[in-house]
Coordinates of C-alpha atoms in Angstrom, one line a residue:
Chain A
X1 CA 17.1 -22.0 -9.7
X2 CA 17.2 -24.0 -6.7
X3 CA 21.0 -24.1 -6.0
X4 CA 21.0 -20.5 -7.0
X5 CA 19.0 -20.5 -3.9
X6 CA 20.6 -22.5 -2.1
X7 CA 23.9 -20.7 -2.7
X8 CA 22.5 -17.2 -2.1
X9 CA 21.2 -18.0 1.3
X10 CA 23.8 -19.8 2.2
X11 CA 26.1 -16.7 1.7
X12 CA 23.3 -14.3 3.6
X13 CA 23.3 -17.0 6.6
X14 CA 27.2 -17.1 6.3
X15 CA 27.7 -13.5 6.5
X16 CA 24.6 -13.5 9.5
X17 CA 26.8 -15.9 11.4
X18 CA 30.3 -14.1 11.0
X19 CA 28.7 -10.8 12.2
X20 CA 25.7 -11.7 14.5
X21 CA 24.2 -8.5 13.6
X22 CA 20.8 -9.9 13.9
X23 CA 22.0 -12.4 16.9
X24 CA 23.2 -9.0 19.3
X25 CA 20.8 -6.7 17.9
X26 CA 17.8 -7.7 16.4
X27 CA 17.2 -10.6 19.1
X28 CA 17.5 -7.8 21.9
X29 CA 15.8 -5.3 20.4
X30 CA 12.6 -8.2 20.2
X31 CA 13.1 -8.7 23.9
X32 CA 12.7 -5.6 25.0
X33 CA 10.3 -5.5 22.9
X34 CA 8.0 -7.9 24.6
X35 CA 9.2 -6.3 28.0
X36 CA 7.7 -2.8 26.6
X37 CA 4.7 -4.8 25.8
X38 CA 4.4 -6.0 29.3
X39 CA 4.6 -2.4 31.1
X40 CA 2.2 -0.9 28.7
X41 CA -0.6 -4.0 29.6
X42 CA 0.8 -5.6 32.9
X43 CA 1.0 -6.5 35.6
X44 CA -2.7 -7.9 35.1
X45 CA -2.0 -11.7 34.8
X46 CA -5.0 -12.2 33.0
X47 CA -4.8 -9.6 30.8
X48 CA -1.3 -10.3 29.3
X49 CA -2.4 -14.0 29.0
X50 CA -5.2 -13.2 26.9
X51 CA -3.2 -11.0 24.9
X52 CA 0.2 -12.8 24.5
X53 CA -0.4 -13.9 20.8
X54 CA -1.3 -10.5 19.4
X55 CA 1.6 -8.9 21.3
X56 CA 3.8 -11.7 19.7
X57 CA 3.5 -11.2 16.1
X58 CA 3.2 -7.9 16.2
X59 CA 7.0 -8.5 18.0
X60 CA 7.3 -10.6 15.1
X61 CA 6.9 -8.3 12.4
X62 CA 8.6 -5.7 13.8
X63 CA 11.8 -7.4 14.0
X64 CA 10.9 -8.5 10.6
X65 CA 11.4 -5.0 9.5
X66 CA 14.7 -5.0 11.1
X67 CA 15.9 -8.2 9.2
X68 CA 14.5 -7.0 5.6
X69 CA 16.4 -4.0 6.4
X70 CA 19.8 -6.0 7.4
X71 CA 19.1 -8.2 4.3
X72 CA 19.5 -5.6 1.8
X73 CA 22.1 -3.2 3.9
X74 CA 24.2 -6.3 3.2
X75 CA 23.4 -6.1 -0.6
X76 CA 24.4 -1.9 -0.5
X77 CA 27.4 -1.9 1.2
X78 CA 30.2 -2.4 -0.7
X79 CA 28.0 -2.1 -3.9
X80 CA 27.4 -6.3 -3.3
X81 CA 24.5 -6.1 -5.1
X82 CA 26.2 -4.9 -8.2
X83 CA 27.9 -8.2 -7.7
X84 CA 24.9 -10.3 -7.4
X85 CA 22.9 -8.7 -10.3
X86 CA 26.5 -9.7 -12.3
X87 CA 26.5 -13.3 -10.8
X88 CA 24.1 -14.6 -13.5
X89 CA 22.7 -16.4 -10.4
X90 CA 18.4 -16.9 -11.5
X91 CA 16.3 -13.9 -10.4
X92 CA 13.5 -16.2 -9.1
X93 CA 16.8 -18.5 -7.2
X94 CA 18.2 -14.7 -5.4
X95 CA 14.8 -14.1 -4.3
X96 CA 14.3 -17.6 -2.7
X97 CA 17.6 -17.8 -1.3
X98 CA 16.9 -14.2 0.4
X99 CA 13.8 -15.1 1.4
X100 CA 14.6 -18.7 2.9
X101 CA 17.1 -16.6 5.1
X102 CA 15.5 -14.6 6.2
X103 CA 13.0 -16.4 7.1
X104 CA 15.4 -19.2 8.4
X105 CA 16.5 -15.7 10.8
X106 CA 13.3 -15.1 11.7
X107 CA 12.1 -18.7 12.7
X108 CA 15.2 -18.6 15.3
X109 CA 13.8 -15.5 16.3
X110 CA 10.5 -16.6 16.4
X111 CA 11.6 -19.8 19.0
X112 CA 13.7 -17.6 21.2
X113 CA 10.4 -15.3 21.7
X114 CA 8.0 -17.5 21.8
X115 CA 9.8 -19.0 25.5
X116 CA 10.3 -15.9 26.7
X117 CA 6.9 -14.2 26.3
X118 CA 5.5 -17.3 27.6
X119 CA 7.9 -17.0 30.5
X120 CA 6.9 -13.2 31.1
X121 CA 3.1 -13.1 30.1
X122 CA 2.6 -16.5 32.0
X123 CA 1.1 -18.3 29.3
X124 CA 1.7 -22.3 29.1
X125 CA 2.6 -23.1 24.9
X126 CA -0.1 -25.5 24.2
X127 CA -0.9 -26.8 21.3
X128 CA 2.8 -26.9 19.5
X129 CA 2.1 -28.6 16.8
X130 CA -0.5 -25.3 15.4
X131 CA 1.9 -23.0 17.1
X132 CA 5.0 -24.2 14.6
X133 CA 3.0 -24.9 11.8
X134 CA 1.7 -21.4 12.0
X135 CA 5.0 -19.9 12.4
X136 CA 6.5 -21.7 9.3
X137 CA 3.8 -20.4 7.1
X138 CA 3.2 -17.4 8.5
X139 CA 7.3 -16.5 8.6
X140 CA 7.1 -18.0 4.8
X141 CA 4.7 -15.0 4.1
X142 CA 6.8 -12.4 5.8
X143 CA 10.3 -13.1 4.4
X144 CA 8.5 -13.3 0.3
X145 CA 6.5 -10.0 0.9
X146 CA 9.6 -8.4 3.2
X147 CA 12.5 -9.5 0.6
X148 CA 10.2 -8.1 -2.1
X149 CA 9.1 -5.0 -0.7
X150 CA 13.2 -4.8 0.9
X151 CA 14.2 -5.0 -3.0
X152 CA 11.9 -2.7 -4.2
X153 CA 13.1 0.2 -1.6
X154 CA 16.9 -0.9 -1.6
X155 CA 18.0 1.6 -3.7
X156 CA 16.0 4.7 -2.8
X157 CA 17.4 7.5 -0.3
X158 CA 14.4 7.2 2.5
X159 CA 14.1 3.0 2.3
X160 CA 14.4 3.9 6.3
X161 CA 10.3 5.1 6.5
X162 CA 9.4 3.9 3.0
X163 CA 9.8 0.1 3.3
X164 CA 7.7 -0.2 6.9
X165 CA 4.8 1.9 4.9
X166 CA 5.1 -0.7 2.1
X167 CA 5.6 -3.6 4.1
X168 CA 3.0 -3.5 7.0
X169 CA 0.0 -2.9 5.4
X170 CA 0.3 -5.6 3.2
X171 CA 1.3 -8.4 5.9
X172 CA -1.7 -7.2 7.8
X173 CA -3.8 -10.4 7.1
X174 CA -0.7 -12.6 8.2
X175 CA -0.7 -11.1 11.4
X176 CA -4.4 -11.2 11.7
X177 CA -4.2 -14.9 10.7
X178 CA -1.6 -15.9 13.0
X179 CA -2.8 -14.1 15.8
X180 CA -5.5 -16.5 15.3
X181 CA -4.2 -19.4 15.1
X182 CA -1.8 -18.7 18.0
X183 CA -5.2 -18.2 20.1
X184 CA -7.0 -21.3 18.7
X185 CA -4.2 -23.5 19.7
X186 CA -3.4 -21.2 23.4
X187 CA -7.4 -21.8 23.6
X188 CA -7.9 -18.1 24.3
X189 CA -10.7 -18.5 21.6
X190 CA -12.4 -21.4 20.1
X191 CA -11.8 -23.3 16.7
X192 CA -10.8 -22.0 13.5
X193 CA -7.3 -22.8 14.6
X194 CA -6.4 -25.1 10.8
X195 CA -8.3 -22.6 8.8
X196 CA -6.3 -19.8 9.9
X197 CA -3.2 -22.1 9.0
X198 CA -4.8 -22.8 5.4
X199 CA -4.8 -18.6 5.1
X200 CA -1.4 -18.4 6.2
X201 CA -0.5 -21.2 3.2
X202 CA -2.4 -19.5 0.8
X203 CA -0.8 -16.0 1.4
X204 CA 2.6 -17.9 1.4
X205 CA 2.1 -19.4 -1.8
X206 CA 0.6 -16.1 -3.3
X207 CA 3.5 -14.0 -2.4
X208 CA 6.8 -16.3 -3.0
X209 CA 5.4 -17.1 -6.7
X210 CA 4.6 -13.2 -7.4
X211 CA 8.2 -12.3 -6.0
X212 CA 10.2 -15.5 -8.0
X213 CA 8.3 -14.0 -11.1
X214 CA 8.5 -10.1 -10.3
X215 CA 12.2 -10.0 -9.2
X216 CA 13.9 -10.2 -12.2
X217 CA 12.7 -6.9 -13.3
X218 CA 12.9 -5.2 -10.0
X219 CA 16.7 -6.4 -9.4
X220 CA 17.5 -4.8 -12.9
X221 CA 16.3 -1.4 -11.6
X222 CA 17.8 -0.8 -8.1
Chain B
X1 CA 16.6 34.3 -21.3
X2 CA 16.4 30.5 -22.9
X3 CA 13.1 31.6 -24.8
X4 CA 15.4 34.8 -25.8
X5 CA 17.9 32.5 -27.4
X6 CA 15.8 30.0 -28.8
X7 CA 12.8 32.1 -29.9
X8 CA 11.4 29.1 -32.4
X9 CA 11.2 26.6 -29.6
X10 CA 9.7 29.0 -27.6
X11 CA 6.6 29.1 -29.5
X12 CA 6.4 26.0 -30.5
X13 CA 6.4 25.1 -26.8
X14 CA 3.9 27.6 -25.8
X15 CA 1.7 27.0 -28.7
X16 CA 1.6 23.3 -27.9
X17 CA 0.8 24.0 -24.0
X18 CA -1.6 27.0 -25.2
X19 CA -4.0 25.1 -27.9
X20 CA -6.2 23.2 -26.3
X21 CA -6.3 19.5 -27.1
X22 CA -9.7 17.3 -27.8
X23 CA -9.1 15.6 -24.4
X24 CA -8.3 18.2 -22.2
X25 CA -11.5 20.1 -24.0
X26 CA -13.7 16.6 -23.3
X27 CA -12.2 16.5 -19.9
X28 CA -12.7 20.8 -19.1
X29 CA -16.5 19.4 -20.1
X30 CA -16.5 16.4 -17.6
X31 CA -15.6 18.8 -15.1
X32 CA -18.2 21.4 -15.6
X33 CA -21.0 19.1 -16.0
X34 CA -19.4 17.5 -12.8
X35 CA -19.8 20.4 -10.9
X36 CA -23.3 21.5 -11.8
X37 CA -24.6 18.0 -11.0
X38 CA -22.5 17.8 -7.5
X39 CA -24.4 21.9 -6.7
X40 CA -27.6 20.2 -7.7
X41 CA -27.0 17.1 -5.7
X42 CA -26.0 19.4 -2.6
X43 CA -29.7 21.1 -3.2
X44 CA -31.4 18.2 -3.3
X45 CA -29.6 16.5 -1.0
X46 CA -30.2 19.2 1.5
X47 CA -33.1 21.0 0.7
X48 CA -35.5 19.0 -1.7
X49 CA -35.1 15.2 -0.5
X50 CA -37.4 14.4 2.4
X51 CA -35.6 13.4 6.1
X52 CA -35.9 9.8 6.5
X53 CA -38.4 8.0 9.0
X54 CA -35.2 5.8 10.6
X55 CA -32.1 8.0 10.1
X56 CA -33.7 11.9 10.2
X57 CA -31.5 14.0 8.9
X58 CA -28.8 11.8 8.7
X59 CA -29.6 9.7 5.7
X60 CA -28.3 13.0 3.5
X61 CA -25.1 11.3 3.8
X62 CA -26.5 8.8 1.5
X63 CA -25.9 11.6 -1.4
X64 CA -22.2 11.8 -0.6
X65 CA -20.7 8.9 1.0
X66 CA -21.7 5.7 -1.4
X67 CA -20.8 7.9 -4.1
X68 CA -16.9 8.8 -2.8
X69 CA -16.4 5.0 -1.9
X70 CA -17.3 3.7 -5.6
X71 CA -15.2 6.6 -7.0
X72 CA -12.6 5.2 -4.2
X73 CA -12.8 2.0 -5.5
X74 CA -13.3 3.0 -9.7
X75 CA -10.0 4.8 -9.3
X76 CA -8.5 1.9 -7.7
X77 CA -9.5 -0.1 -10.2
X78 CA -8.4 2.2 -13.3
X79 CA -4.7 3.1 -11.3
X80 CA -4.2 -1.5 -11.3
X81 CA -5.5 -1.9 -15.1
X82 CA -2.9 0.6 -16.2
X83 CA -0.6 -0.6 -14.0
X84 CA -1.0 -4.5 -15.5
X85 CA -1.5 -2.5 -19.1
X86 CA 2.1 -1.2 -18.6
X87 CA 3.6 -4.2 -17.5
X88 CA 2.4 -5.9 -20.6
X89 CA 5.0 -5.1 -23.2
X90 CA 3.2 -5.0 -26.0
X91 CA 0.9 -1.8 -24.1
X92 CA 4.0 -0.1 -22.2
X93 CA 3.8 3.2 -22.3
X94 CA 4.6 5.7 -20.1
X95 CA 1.4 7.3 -20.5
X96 CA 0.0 4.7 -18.9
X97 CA 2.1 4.8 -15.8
X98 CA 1.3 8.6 -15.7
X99 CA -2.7 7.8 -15.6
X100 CA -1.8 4.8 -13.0
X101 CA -0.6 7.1 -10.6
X102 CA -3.4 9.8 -11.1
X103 CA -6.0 7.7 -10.9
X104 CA -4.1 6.3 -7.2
X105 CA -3.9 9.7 -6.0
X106 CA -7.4 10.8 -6.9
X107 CA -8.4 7.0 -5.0
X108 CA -6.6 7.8 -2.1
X109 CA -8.5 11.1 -2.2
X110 CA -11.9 9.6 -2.2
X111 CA -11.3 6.8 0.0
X112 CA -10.1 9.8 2.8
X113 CA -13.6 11.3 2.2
X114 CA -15.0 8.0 2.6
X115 CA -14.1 6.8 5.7
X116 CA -14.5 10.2 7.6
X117 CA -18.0 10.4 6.4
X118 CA -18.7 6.9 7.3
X119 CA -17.3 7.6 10.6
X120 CA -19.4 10.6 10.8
X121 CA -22.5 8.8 10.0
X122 CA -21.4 5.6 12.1
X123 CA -21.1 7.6 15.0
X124 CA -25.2 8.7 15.4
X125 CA -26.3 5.4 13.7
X126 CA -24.1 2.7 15.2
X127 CA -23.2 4.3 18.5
X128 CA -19.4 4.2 17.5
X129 CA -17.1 6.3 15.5
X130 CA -15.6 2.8 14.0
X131 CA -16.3 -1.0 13.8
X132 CA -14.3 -3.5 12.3
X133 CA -16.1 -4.4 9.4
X134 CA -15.0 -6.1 6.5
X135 CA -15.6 -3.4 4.2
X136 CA -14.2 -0.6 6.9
X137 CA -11.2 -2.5 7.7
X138 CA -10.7 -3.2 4.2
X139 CA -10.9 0.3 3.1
X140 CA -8.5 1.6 6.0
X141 CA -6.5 -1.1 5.1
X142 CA -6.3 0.6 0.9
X143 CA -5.9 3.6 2.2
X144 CA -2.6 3.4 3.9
X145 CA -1.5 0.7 1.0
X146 CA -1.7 3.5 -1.6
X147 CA -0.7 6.0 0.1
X148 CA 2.5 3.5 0.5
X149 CA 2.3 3.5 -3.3
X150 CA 2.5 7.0 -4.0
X151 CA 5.0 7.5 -1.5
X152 CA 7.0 4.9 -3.8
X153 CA 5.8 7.0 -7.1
X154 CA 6.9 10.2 -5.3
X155 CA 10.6 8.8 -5.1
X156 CA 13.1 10.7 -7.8
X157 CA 14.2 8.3 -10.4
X158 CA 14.6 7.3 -14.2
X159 CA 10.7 7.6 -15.5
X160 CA 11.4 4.0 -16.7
X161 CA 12.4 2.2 -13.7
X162 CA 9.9 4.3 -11.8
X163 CA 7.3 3.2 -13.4
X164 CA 8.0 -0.3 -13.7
X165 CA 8.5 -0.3 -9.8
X166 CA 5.7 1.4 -9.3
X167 CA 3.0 -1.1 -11.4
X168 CA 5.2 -4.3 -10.1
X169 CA 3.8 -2.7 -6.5
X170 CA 0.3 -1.7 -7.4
X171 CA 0.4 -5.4 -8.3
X172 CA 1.3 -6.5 -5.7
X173 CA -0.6 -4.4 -3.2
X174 CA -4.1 -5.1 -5.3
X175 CA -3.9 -8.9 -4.8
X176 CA -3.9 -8.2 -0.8
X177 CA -6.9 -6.3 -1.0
X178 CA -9.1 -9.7 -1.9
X179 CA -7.1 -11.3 0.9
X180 CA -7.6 -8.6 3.7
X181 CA -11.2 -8.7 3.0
X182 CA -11.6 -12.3 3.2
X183 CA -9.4 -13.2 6.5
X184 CA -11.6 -9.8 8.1
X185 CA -14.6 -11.5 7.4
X186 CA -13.7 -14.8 8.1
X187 CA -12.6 -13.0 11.8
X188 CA -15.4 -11.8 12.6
X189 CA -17.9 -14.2 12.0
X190 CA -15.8 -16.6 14.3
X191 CA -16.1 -14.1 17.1
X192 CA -19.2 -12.4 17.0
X193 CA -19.4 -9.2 18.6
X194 CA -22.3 -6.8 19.4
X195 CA -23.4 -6.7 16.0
X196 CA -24.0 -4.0 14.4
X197 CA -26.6 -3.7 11.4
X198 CA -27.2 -0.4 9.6
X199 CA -30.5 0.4 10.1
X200 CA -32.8 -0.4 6.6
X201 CA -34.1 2.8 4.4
X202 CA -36.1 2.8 1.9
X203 CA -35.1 4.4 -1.1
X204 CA -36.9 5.8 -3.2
X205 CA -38.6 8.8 -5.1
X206 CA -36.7 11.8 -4.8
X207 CA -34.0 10.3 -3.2
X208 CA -33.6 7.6 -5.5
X209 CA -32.3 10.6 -7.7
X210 CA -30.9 12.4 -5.8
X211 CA -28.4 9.3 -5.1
X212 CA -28.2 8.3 -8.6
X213 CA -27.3 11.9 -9.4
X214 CA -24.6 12.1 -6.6
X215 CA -23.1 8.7 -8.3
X216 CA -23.0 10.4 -12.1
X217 CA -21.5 13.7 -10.6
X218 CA -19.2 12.0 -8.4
X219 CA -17.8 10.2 -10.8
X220 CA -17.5 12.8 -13.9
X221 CA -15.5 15.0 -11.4
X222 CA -13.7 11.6 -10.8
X223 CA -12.7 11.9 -14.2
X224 CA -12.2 15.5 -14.8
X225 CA -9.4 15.2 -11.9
X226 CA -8.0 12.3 -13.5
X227 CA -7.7 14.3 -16.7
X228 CA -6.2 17.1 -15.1
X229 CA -3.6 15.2 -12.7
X230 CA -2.8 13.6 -16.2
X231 CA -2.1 16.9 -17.5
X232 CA 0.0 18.0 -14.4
X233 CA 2.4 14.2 -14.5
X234 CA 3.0 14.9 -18.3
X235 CA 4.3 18.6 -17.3
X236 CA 6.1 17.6 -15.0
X237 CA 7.6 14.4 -17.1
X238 CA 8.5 17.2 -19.8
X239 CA 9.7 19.6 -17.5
X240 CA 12.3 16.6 -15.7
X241 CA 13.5 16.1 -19.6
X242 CA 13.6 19.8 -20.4
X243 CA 14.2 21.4 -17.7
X244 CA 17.5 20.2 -17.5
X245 CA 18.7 21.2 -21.1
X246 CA 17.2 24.9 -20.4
X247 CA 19.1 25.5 -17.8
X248 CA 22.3 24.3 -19.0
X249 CA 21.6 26.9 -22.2
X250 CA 21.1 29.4 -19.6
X251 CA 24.0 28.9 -18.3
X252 CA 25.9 28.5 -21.2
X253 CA 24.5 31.8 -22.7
X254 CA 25.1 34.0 -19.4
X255 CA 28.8 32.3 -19.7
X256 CA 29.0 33.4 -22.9
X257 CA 27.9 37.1 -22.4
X258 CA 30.5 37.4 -19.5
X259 CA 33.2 36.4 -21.8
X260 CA 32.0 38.8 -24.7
X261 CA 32.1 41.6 -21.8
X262 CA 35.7 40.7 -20.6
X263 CA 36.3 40.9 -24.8
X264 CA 35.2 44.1 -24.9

């Protein structure tokens, strides 16, 4: 299973780096993004500091959406995913090696935005070591429930408006717990900073072991 | 002009939708006895009970809003046993998947009802239309999950892989429910805002029954409209299957009239 998964994301990260779909768009799109974010709250110093966390992962999980989306548009075109399903490649290994690329993606992503909100919101990155751990977890929880969710509306006719309706609601506690934790460790609030880490592990671990058991079935259908 | 040609399917189709099953006659029952007890709860509730020292007039939504959020969350619970019943391959049926997605839609239903009247009685109690409670967040949070689902049931599709889809993401949705209520809480004990505590009632006497009835009503409705929305999905299951094959003998009859005409 684990070379399978190794093998698929190595082909999603090979195609991501021959097209840089997500490197000219989706990277971008976050950026402005955070600039939208800043005319909507700004130019209050203060408040923008206090808020630069929630503003984010919300960022965060939007360009998620993007990158489940780009994930499985790969799998459509060209009927790919016929291939895959054919590849006799473990279910359980497909969904792993989507998901590590995605989240792989989105951890890039995550780096890039994380210096230039606190270059626009004015907000000093303390506390790295809670600011990366919560970003590996909580992007761990993104990319299982996102390459799940992206499988499950792949091969519908409106996977445009249905996956966001799927997908947000159910990452809501990720984004609550990583707001957190970004604010523990910024010291915009105090404590709780490892516990909100210990929920972002346990939602992890909830969601990649539901999708390495429930993809085999859902694969067969789209 | 298919019941023409086939006048022995005909009836047998019509008799079966005509003669009332056991069920549907248990479930016609449910709903009668549903509404008499939801017209006596609206009398009691409004005219009999007495106004409450605390809330005044306001504690008559005690007769309706407890009773929509547990049929909110008995629906909920029926739609994700089904679902799990269908995944398990010794239970799958597509019944199952059928009373899966009533039961969601009638959950959704209730949950709407719920969180408008809560709002409604938060905003004279508490001071504010909404708070970010636990249980309120939660239930927001349910409400746009299943709608998600039944989006996702809605979507055209084999019946099979549609309802496989749709239990692996009832699934999937229920075990963030636990989750969502836990990190909510967690959130707000660590930052304490103006708390806000509903105010204490007493309950009892008439109003006792008047809630108990408003639960039992509530929730035999509940059930009628599960029965009903049953029905409807297994209609609508037969008419995908047969529709098809009536039209194509419409078709194929009106062809064949045309060519008897140019015969003649």
């Amino acid at each position: 299973m684990w070379r399978d998964a190794l093998l698929v994301a190595g082909k999603d990260l090979r195609v991501e780096w021959r097209s840089r779909v997500g490197l000219n768009q989706v990277v971008p799109f976050a950026l402005a993004v955070l600039l939208l974010f800043g005319l909507a709250l700004g130019p209050d110093a203060a408040r923008l500091r206090a808020a630069t966390s929630g503003l984010f992962w919300v960022t965060v999980l939007l360009a998620a959406l993007l990158g489940v989306q780009r994930s499985f548009a790969l799998e459509s075109a060209d009927r790919a995913g016929d291939g895959l399903r054919l590849s006799g490649l473990d279910a359980g290994g497909i969904f792993v090696g989507k998901a590590a690329a995605l989240g792989f993606q989105l951890l890039v992503l995550e780096a890039v935005l994380a210096l230039v909100a606190a270059l626009l919101y004015g907000t000093p990155l303390e506390g790295v070591g809670v600011l990366a751990a919560s970003c590996v977890l909580a992007t761990a929880g993104l990319a299982a429930v996102g390459t799940f969710y992206g499988a499950l509306a792949a091969g519908t006719r409106v996977r445009e408006t249905l996956l966001p309706l799927l997908f947000f609601p159910v990452v809501a506690p990720v984004l609550l717990a990583a707001t957190k934790a970004w604010s523990a460790a910024l010291g915009r609030s105090g404590g709780g900073g490892v516990g909100w880490l210990a929920l972002l592990a346990v939602f992890a671990a909830a969601y990649v072991a539901i999708g390495t058991v429930a993809f085999g079935p859902l694969l067969e259908d789209s | 002009m298919s019941v023409a040609s086939h006048p022995v399917e005909a009836v047998a189709l019509t008799g079966r939708a005509l003669a009332p099953a056991r069920g549907a006659r248990i479930a016609s029952a449910c709903g009668l006895v549903g509404l008499v007890g939801v017209v006596l709860t609206v009398w009691l509730g409004l005219w009999v009970t007495p106004p409450d020292a605390y809330m005044g007039n306001l504690v008559r939504l005690l007769y309706i809003h407890p009773s929509m959020a547990w049929d909110a969350f008995l629906a909920y619970g029926v739609s994700f046993l089904a679902s799990a019943a269908y995944l398990w391959p010794r239970t799958r049926d597509l019944r199952l998947d059928r009373v899966a997605g009533a039961s969601a839609e009638a959950g959704v239903v209730f949950t709407g009802i719920t969180l408008v009247t809560g709002s409604l009685w938060g905003r004279p109690t508490w001071g504010v239309w909404w708070t970010w409670d636990p249980l309120l967040t939660t239930t927001a949070l349910l409400f746009v999950l299943y709608l998600g689902y039944l989006a996702l049931r809605r979507l055209p599709g084999e019946p099979e892989v549609r309802a496989r889809r749709s239990a692996i993401a009832a699934l999937v949705a229920f075990i963030d429910v636990p989750i969502v209520y836990f990190s909510v809480s967690w959130w707000r004990s660590l930052h304490q805002g103006p708390t806000i505590q509903p105010g204490r009632s007493e309950v009892h006497g008439s109003m006792a029954w008047t809630l108990l009835l408003s639960f039992v009503a509530f929730s035999l409705v509940y059930v009628w409209m599960l029965a009903e929305r049953y029905r409807l999905a297994g209609l609508q299951a037969r008419d995908e299957v047969e529709g098809l094959a009536d039209a194509l003998a419409e078709r194929r009859a009106e062809a064949g009239m045309s060519r008897a005409g140019e015969a003649s």
